[in-house]
XYZ file of C-alpha atoms in Angstrom:
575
model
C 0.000 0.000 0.000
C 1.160 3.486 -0.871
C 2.032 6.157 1.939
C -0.367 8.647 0.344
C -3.599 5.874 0.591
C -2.624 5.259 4.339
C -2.777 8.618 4.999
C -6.371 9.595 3.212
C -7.753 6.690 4.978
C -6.326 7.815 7.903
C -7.529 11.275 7.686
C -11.255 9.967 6.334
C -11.359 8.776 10.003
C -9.456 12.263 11.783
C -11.632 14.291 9.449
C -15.222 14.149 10.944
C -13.891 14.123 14.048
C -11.725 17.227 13.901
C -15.810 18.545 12.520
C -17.415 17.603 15.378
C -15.185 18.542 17.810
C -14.338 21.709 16.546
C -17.864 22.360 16.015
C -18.281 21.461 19.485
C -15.422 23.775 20.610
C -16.636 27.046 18.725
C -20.695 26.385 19.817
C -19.984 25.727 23.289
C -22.036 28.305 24.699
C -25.050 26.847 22.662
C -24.499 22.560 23.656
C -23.573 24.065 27.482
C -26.942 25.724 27.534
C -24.121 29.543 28.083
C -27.175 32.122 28.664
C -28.707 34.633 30.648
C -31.601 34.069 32.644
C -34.881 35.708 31.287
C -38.080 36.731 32.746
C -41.304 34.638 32.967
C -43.964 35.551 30.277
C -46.679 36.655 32.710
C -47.078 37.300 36.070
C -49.563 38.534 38.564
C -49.466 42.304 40.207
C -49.758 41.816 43.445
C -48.761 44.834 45.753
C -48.390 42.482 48.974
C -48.751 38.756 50.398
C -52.202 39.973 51.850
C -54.045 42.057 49.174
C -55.439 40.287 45.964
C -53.500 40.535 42.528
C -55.167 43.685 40.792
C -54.166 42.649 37.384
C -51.362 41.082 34.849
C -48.369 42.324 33.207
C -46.359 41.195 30.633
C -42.364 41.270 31.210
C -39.730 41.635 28.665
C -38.578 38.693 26.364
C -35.212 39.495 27.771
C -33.333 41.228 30.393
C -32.575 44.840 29.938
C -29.592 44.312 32.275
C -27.361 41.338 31.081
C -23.994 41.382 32.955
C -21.227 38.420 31.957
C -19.093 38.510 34.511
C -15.769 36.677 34.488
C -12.830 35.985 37.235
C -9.493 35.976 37.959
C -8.058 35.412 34.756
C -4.662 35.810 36.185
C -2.397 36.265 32.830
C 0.876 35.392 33.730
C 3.878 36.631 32.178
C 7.343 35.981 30.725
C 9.170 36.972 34.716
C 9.968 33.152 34.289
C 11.328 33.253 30.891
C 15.352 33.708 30.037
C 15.865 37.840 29.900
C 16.271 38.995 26.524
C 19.678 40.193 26.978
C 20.880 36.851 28.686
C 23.045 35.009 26.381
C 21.415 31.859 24.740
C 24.246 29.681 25.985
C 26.196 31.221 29.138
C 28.203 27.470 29.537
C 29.816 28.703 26.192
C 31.414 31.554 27.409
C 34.240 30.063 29.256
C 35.566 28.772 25.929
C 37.458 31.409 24.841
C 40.247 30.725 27.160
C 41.194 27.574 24.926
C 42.479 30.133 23.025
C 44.811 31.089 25.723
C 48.176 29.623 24.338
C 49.412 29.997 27.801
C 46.715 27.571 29.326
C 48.097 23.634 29.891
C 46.411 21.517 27.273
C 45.163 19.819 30.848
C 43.150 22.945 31.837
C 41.687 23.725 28.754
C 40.116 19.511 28.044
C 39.040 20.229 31.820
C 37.216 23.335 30.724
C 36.088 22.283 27.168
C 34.327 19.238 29.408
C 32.624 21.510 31.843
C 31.611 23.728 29.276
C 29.785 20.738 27.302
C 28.039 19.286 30.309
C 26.829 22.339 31.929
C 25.254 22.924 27.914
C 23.117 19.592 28.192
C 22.699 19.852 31.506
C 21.103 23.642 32.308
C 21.477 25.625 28.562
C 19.509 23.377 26.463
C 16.402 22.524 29.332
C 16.369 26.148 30.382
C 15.483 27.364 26.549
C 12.958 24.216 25.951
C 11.949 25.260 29.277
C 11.482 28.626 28.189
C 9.864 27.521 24.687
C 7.465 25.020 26.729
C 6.342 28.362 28.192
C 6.104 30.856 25.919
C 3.897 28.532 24.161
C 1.804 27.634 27.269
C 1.658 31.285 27.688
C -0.127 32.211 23.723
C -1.895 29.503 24.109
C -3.245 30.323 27.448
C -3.882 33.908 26.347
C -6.382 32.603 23.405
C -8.112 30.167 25.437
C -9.198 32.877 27.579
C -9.950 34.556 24.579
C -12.177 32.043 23.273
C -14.166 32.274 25.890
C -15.009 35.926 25.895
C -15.117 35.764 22.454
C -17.377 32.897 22.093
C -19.758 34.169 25.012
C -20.007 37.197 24.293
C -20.961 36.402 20.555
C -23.445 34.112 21.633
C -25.319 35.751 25.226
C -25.426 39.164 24.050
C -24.982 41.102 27.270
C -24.839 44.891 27.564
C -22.275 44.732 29.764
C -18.762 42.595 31.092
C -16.916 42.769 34.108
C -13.712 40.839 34.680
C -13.860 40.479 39.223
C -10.286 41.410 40.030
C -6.645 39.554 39.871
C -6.606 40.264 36.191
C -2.962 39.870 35.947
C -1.097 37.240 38.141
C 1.513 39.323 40.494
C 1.577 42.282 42.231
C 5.376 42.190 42.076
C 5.886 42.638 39.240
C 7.992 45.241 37.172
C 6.360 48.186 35.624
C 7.440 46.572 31.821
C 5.842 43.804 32.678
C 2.800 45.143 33.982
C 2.593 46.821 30.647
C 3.268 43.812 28.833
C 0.467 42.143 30.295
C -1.930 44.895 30.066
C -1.351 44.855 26.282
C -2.038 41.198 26.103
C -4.883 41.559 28.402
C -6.394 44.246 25.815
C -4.684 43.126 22.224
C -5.450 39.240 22.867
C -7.544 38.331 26.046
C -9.877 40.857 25.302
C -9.368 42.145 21.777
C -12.340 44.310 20.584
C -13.217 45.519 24.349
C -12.157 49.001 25.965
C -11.684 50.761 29.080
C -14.457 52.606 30.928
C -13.919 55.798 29.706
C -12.882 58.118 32.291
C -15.546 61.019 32.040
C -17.902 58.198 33.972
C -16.204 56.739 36.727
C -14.491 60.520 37.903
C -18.235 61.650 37.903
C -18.295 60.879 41.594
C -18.981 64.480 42.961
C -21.928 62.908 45.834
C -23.843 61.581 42.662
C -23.267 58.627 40.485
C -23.062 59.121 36.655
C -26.283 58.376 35.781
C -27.613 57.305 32.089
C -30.714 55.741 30.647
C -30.374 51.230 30.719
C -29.391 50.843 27.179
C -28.920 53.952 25.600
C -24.606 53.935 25.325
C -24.431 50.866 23.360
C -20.715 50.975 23.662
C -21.219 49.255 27.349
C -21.419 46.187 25.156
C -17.693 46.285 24.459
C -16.842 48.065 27.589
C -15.116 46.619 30.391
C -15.858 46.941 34.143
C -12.682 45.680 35.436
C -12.107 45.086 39.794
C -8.678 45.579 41.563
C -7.512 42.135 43.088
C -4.952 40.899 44.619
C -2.779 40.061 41.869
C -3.298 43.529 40.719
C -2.832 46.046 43.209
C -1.994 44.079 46.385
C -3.432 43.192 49.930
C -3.553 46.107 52.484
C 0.036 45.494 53.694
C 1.641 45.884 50.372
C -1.125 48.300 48.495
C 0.289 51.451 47.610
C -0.071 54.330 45.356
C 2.201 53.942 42.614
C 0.367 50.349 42.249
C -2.940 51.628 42.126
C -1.618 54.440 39.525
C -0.277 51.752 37.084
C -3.655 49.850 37.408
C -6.309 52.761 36.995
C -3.888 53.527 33.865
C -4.467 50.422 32.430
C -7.718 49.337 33.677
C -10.071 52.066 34.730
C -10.656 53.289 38.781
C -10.527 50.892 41.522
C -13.624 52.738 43.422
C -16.672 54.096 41.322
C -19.964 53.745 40.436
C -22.353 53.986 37.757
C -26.646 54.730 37.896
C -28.609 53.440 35.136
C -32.186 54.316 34.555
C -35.006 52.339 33.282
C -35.624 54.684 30.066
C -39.582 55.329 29.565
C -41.049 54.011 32.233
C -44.199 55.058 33.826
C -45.436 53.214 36.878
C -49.186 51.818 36.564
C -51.947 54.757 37.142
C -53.332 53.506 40.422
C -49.747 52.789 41.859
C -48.682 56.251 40.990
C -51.441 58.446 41.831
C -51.827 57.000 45.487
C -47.998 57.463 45.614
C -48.271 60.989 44.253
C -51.476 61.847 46.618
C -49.423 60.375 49.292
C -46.097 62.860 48.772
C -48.566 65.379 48.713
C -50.000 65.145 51.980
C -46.627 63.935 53.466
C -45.253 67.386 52.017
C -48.470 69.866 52.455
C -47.918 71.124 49.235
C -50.575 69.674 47.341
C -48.723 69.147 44.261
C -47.737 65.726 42.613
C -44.523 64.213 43.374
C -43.236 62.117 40.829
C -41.517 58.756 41.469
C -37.865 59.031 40.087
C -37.485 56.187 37.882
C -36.578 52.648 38.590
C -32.758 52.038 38.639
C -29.622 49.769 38.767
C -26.742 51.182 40.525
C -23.496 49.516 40.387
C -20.851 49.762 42.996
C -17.132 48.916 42.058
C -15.254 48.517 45.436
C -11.765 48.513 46.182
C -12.210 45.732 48.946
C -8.047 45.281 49.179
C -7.775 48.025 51.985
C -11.270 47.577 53.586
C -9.403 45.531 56.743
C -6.409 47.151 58.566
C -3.733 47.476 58.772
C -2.775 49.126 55.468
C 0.463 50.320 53.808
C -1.002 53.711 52.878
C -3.669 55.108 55.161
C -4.635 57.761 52.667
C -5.585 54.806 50.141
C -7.752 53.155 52.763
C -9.541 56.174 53.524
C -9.793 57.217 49.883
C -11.897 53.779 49.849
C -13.971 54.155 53.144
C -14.263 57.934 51.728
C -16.451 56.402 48.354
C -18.097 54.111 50.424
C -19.783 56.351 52.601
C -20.151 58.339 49.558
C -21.958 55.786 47.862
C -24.131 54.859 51.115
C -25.296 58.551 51.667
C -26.193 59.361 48.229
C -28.308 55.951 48.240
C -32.165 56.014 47.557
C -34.142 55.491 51.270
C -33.837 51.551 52.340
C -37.547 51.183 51.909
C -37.357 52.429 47.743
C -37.219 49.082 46.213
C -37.708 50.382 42.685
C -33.558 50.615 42.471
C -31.499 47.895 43.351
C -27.698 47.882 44.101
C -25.329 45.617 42.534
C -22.281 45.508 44.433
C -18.916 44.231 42.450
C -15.899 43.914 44.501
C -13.033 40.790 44.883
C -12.722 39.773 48.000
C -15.395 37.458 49.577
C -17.375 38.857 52.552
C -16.894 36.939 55.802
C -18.144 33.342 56.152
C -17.770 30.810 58.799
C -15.486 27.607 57.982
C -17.322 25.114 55.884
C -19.980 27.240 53.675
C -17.326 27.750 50.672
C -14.161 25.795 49.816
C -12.190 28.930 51.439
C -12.369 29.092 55.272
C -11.474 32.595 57.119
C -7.630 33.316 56.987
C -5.492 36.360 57.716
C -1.670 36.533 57.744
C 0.454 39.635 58.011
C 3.419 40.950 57.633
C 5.839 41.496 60.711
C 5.905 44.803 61.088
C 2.179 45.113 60.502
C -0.194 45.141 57.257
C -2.026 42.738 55.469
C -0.308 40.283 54.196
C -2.386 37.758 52.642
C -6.798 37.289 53.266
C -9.164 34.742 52.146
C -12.990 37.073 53.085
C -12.785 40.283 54.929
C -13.536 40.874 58.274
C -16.745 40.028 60.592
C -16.266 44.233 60.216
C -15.556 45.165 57.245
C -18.351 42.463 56.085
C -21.003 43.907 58.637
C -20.376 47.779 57.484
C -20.948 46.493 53.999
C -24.088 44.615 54.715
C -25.738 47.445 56.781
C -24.319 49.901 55.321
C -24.571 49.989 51.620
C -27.951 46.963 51.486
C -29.241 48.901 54.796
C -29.960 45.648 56.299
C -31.061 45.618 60.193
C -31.551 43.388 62.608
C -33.733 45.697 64.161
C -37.582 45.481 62.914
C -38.232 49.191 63.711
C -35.025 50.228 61.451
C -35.884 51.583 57.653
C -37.559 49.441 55.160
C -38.133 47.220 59.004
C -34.851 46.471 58.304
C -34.972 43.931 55.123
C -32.851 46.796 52.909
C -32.023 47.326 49.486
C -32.644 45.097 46.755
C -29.371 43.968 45.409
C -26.979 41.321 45.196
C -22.790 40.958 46.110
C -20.708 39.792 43.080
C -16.829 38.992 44.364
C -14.064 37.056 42.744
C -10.989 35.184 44.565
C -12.343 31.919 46.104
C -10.904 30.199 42.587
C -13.524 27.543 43.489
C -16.605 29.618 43.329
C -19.521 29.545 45.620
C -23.008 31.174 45.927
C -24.435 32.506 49.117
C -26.676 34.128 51.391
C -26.028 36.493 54.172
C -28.626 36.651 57.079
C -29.050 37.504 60.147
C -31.989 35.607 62.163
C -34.289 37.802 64.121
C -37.099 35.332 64.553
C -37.658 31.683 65.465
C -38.023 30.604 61.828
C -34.495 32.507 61.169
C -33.137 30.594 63.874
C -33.468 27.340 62.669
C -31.762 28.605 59.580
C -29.308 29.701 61.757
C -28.519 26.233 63.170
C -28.097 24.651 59.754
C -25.517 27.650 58.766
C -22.052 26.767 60.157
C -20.883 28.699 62.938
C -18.239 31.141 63.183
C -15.826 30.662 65.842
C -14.885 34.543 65.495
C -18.263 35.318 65.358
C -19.158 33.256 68.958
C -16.340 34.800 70.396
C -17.487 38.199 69.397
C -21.264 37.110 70.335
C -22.218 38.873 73.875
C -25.166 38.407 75.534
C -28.023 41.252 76.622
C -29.456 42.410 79.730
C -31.962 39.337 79.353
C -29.268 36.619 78.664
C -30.363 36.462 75.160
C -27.472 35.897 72.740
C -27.015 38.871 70.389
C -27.993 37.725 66.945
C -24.823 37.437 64.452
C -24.482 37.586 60.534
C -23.887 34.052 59.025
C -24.031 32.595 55.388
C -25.760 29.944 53.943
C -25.274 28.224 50.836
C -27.949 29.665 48.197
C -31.254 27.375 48.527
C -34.441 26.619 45.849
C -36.556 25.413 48.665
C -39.894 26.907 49.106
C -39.847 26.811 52.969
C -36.664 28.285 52.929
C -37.031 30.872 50.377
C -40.276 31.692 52.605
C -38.305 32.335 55.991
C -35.595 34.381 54.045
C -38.070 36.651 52.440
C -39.089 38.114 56.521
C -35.661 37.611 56.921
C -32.746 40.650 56.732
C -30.805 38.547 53.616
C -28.685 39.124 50.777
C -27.257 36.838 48.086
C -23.760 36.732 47.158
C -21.709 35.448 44.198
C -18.444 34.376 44.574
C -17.681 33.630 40.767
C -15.242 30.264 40.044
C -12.250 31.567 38.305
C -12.128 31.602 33.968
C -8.877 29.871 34.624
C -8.026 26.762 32.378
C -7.950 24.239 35.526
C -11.044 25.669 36.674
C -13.096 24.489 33.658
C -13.055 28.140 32.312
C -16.547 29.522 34.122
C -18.468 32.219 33.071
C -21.295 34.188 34.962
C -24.638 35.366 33.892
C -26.425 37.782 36.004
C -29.895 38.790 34.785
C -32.098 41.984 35.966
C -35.559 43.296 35.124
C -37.809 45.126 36.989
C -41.718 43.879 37.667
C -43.954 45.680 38.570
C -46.058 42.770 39.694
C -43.625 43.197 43.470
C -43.862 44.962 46.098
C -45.511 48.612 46.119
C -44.260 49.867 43.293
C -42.390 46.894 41.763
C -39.094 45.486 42.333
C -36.019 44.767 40.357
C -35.557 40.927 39.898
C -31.740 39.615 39.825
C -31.158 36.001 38.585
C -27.540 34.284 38.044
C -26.513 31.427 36.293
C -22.861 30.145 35.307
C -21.551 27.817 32.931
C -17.976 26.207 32.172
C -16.015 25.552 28.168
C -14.154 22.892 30.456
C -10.369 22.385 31.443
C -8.069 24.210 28.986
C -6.830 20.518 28.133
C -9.960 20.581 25.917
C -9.267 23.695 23.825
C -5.555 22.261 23.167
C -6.303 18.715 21.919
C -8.784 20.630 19.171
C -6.546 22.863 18.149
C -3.344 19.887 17.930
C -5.782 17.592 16.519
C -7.343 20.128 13.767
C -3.642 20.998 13.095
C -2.517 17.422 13.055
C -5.364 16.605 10.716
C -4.231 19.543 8.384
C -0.699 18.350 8.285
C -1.845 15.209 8.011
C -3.749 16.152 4.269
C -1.151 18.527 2.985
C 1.293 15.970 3.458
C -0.602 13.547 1.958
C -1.595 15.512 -1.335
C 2.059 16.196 -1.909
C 2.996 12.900 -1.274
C 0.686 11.734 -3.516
C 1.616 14.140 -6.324
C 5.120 12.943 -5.736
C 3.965 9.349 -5.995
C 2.144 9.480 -9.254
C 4.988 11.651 -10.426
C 7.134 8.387 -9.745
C 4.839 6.860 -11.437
C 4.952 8.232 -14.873
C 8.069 9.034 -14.372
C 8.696 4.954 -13.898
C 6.392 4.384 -16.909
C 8.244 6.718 -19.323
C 11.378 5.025 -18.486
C 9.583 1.372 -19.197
C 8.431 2.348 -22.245
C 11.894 3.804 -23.729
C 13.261 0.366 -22.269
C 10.349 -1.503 -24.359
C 11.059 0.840 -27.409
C 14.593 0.137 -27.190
C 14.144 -3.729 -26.983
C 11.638 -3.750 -30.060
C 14.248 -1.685 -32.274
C 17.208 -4.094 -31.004
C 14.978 -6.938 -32.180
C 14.164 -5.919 -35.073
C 17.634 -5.195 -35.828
C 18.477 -8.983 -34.993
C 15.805 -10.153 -37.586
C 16.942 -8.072 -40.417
């Protein structure tokens, strides 16, 4: 059998599988089910669990507010790599004393030998090394790439947000940290942009504010969080590294107010609200309702916990956030809804994630390393920018703002709620929720030995009796996204958000998540080898074959001058 027929078959076999699987690879989002939750076709209006539903509405076919969020993509760079000026083969060097005519003939074998093993045995494996990974590193870039890409073909969401530790060290030269950012922006994300900075310096007590859906450049904009990786924990935060990263990546606090455009709440909700204002005022003229909005928070959560490297950082951050919590609509105006996007985790007890509580520091002070933030810092947040209470006479009787926590970090993911029971049925939530040894030895107990109630987390629940209880319970959800990385299956995060009418007073924005995974980055690698195996493979074997029948006729032509010759020496014989 010919080479050339061995390798058709062969690639007859390769072929439909290279199809399928690279089918497979480029449709992901579509097989994996990749979308964005989307709001029932009907519901009732019902203002409250005790009054009848008035009438129906009809919701939107799809979200206004799609948000793909994505995390801790950690690009890491070429620190590893041999330095450009390095010579290729420093075990070379030594060789020009051979030249030496003064050197024994003794000396120079002994250095000729060194010289020859210290080549096989460090030159050679450090530049395959450094091959190995400047391969690993492209390849690494565009299977992040892929996924944006792909995803953000296929959901269609109005707006992205990459959760922190964008890059993968804090340490890291100011070169490289440019390097990086062009890769993160060239490759990673090609297409996208920075926020521009006209919206997130527009933080003079009020939000930039814009109608949902009017900038359609939010579609290739990027919201991008300060982790870790990026900027550093407290201990090692400081200005020049928060300089280099707003450069590159946009503010690390801010926020952002959109507006649901042409909305007008249903006649009988607004003109008992109106006649309402009007009494409460003694004016007697209508007060409008402002219009329903989203409000997203980006939070610098790196210096929330003490102690920090630069105090005038940390109180730059606590600065915004009491910004942001005194320019808030009142607790009890659940036609907005507060979408808080930050890195680190709040506080948890042991056991509810994959990351348990865990602080170290540096010696002479500072954070060092941090898996949530503090009981503290995690309280302020929860009461302070949701307005959550455990107090029943508080605002709103203390359930707060509509909203939902989005973090990065915990590389595993997990999904949450944060509550704090007030009631019997909240206590036997309470009891399922691990407890928080800092948390018990912070507990105290009142006047009438009753143990002050504590915040604790849950993992996120569909049950109806549970769901039930949380509702009359101070709650909020949070996200803790699992990280885009290759070996953790490349996730992706879909939070939804529409507004109905149908809840509450004057209706309620509705935020539902959902996630997905492309798979280890093994996956994208065996297509791409296999597709360019396969190609190989069939340009090999056309040439091959061309060479083959070249033989051929070339083999033929030669036979038949041979045949030729033999007739005219026979005929030569007979005459």
């Amino acid at each position: 059998m010919q080479l050339s027929s061995f390798l058709f078959r062969l690639v007859r076999f390769l072929l439909p599988v290279c199809i399928v699987i690279t089918t497979w690879l480029h449709l992901y989002p579509i097989f994996h089910r990749c979308a964005f939750p989307t709001p029932p076709s009907t519901r009732p209006i019902c203002t409250s669990q005790t009054q009848p539903c008035k009438s129906s509405t009809t919701l939107p076919t799809i979200a206004p507010f799609r948000l793909l969020a994505l995390g801790d993509p950690q690009l890491e760079g070429d620190s590893s790599l041999p330095r450009p000026g390095d010579p290729v083969f420093p075990s070379l060097e030594p060789l020009h004393s051979i030249l030496d005519a003064t050197q024994p003939l003794a000396d120079k074998w002994a250095t000729l030998l060194t010289a020859i093993s210290s080549l096989f045995a460090h030159d050679i494996p450090r530049q395959l090394n450094g091959f190995r990974k400047r391969i690993d590193l492209w390849g690494n870039d565009y299977y992040l790439a892929h996924i944006y890409r792909r995803l953000h073909w296929w959901t269609d969401p109005t707006h992205v947000t990459v959760l922190g530790d964008l890059l993968g060290s804090q340490w890291i030269s100011d070169e490289e940290f440019e390097r990086r950012g062009w890769r993160f922006w060239n490759r990673v994300f090609e297409g996208a942009e920075r926020v521009p900075d006209e919206i997130m310096d527009a933080q003079e007590g009020e939000p930039w504010t814009e109608p949902l859906g009017e900038d359609k450049a939010w579609k290739r904009r990027v919201i991008n969080i300060a982790g870790n990786h990026d900027v550093g924990y407290a201990g090692d935060l400081s200005e020049h590294r928060v300089e280099r990263f707003e450069r590159l990546f946009g503010r690390v606090n801010w926020e952002v107010e959109f507006t649901l455009p042409n909305y007008t709440y249903p006649a009988t909700i607004e003109e008992d609200n109106t006649d309402s204002d009007a009494t409460e005022n003694g004016s007697g003229q209508d007060q409008p309702n402002p219009p329903p909005s989203l409000r997203l928070i980006i939070l610098n959560s790196m210096n929330l916990d003490t102690s920090a490297l630069s105090p005038s950082l940390q109180t730059a951050t606590y600065t915004f956030l009491n910004t942001a919590i005194t320019s808030s609509r009142p607790v009890d105006d659940h036609t907005t809804a507060t979408i808080l996007l930050t890195h680190i985790p709040l506080h948890k007890a042991a056991g509810v994630c994959v990351d348990p509580p865990f602080f170290d520091f540096y010696p002479g002070g500072g954070v060092k390393e941090q898996n949530h933030l503090s009981a503290h810092a995690s309280k302020g947040i929860l009461e302070g920018v949701f307005g959550l209470s455990k107090y029943e006479n508080a605002p709103g009787r203390g359930l707060g703002r509509r909203g939902v926590v989005v973090t990065g970090h915990d590389h595993e993911g997990c999904d949450v709620v944060h509550f704090i029971p007030r009631s019997s049925s909240a206590s036997s939530l309470a009891e399922e929720a691990p407890s928080s040894s800092s948390s018990d030895s912070e507990s105290k107990l009142n006047d009438s030995n009753e143990e002050e109630p504590q915040w604790q987390a849950m993992l996120t629940s569909t049950d109806d009796l549970c769901l039930a209880t949380l509702n009359s319970t101070p709650h909020i959800r949070e996200i803790t996204l699992r990280s885009m990385m290759g070996e953790f299956g490349g996730y992706a995060g879909f939070l939804s958000a529409w507004f109905d009418e149908g809840l509450g007073e004057l209706g309620e924005w509705r935020l539902e998540f959902q996630s997905c995974s492309i798979g280890i980055q093994h996956w994208w690698w065996a297509v791409h080898i296999l597709d360019l195996v396969t190609f190989g493979m069939v340009a090999f074997a056309v040439v091959l074959r061309v060479w083959e029948v070249a033989q051929m006729w070339t083999w033929m032509l030669r036979r038949r001058v041979v045949i030729e010759n033999e007739k005219v020496t026979v005929n030569a014989k007979v005459k």
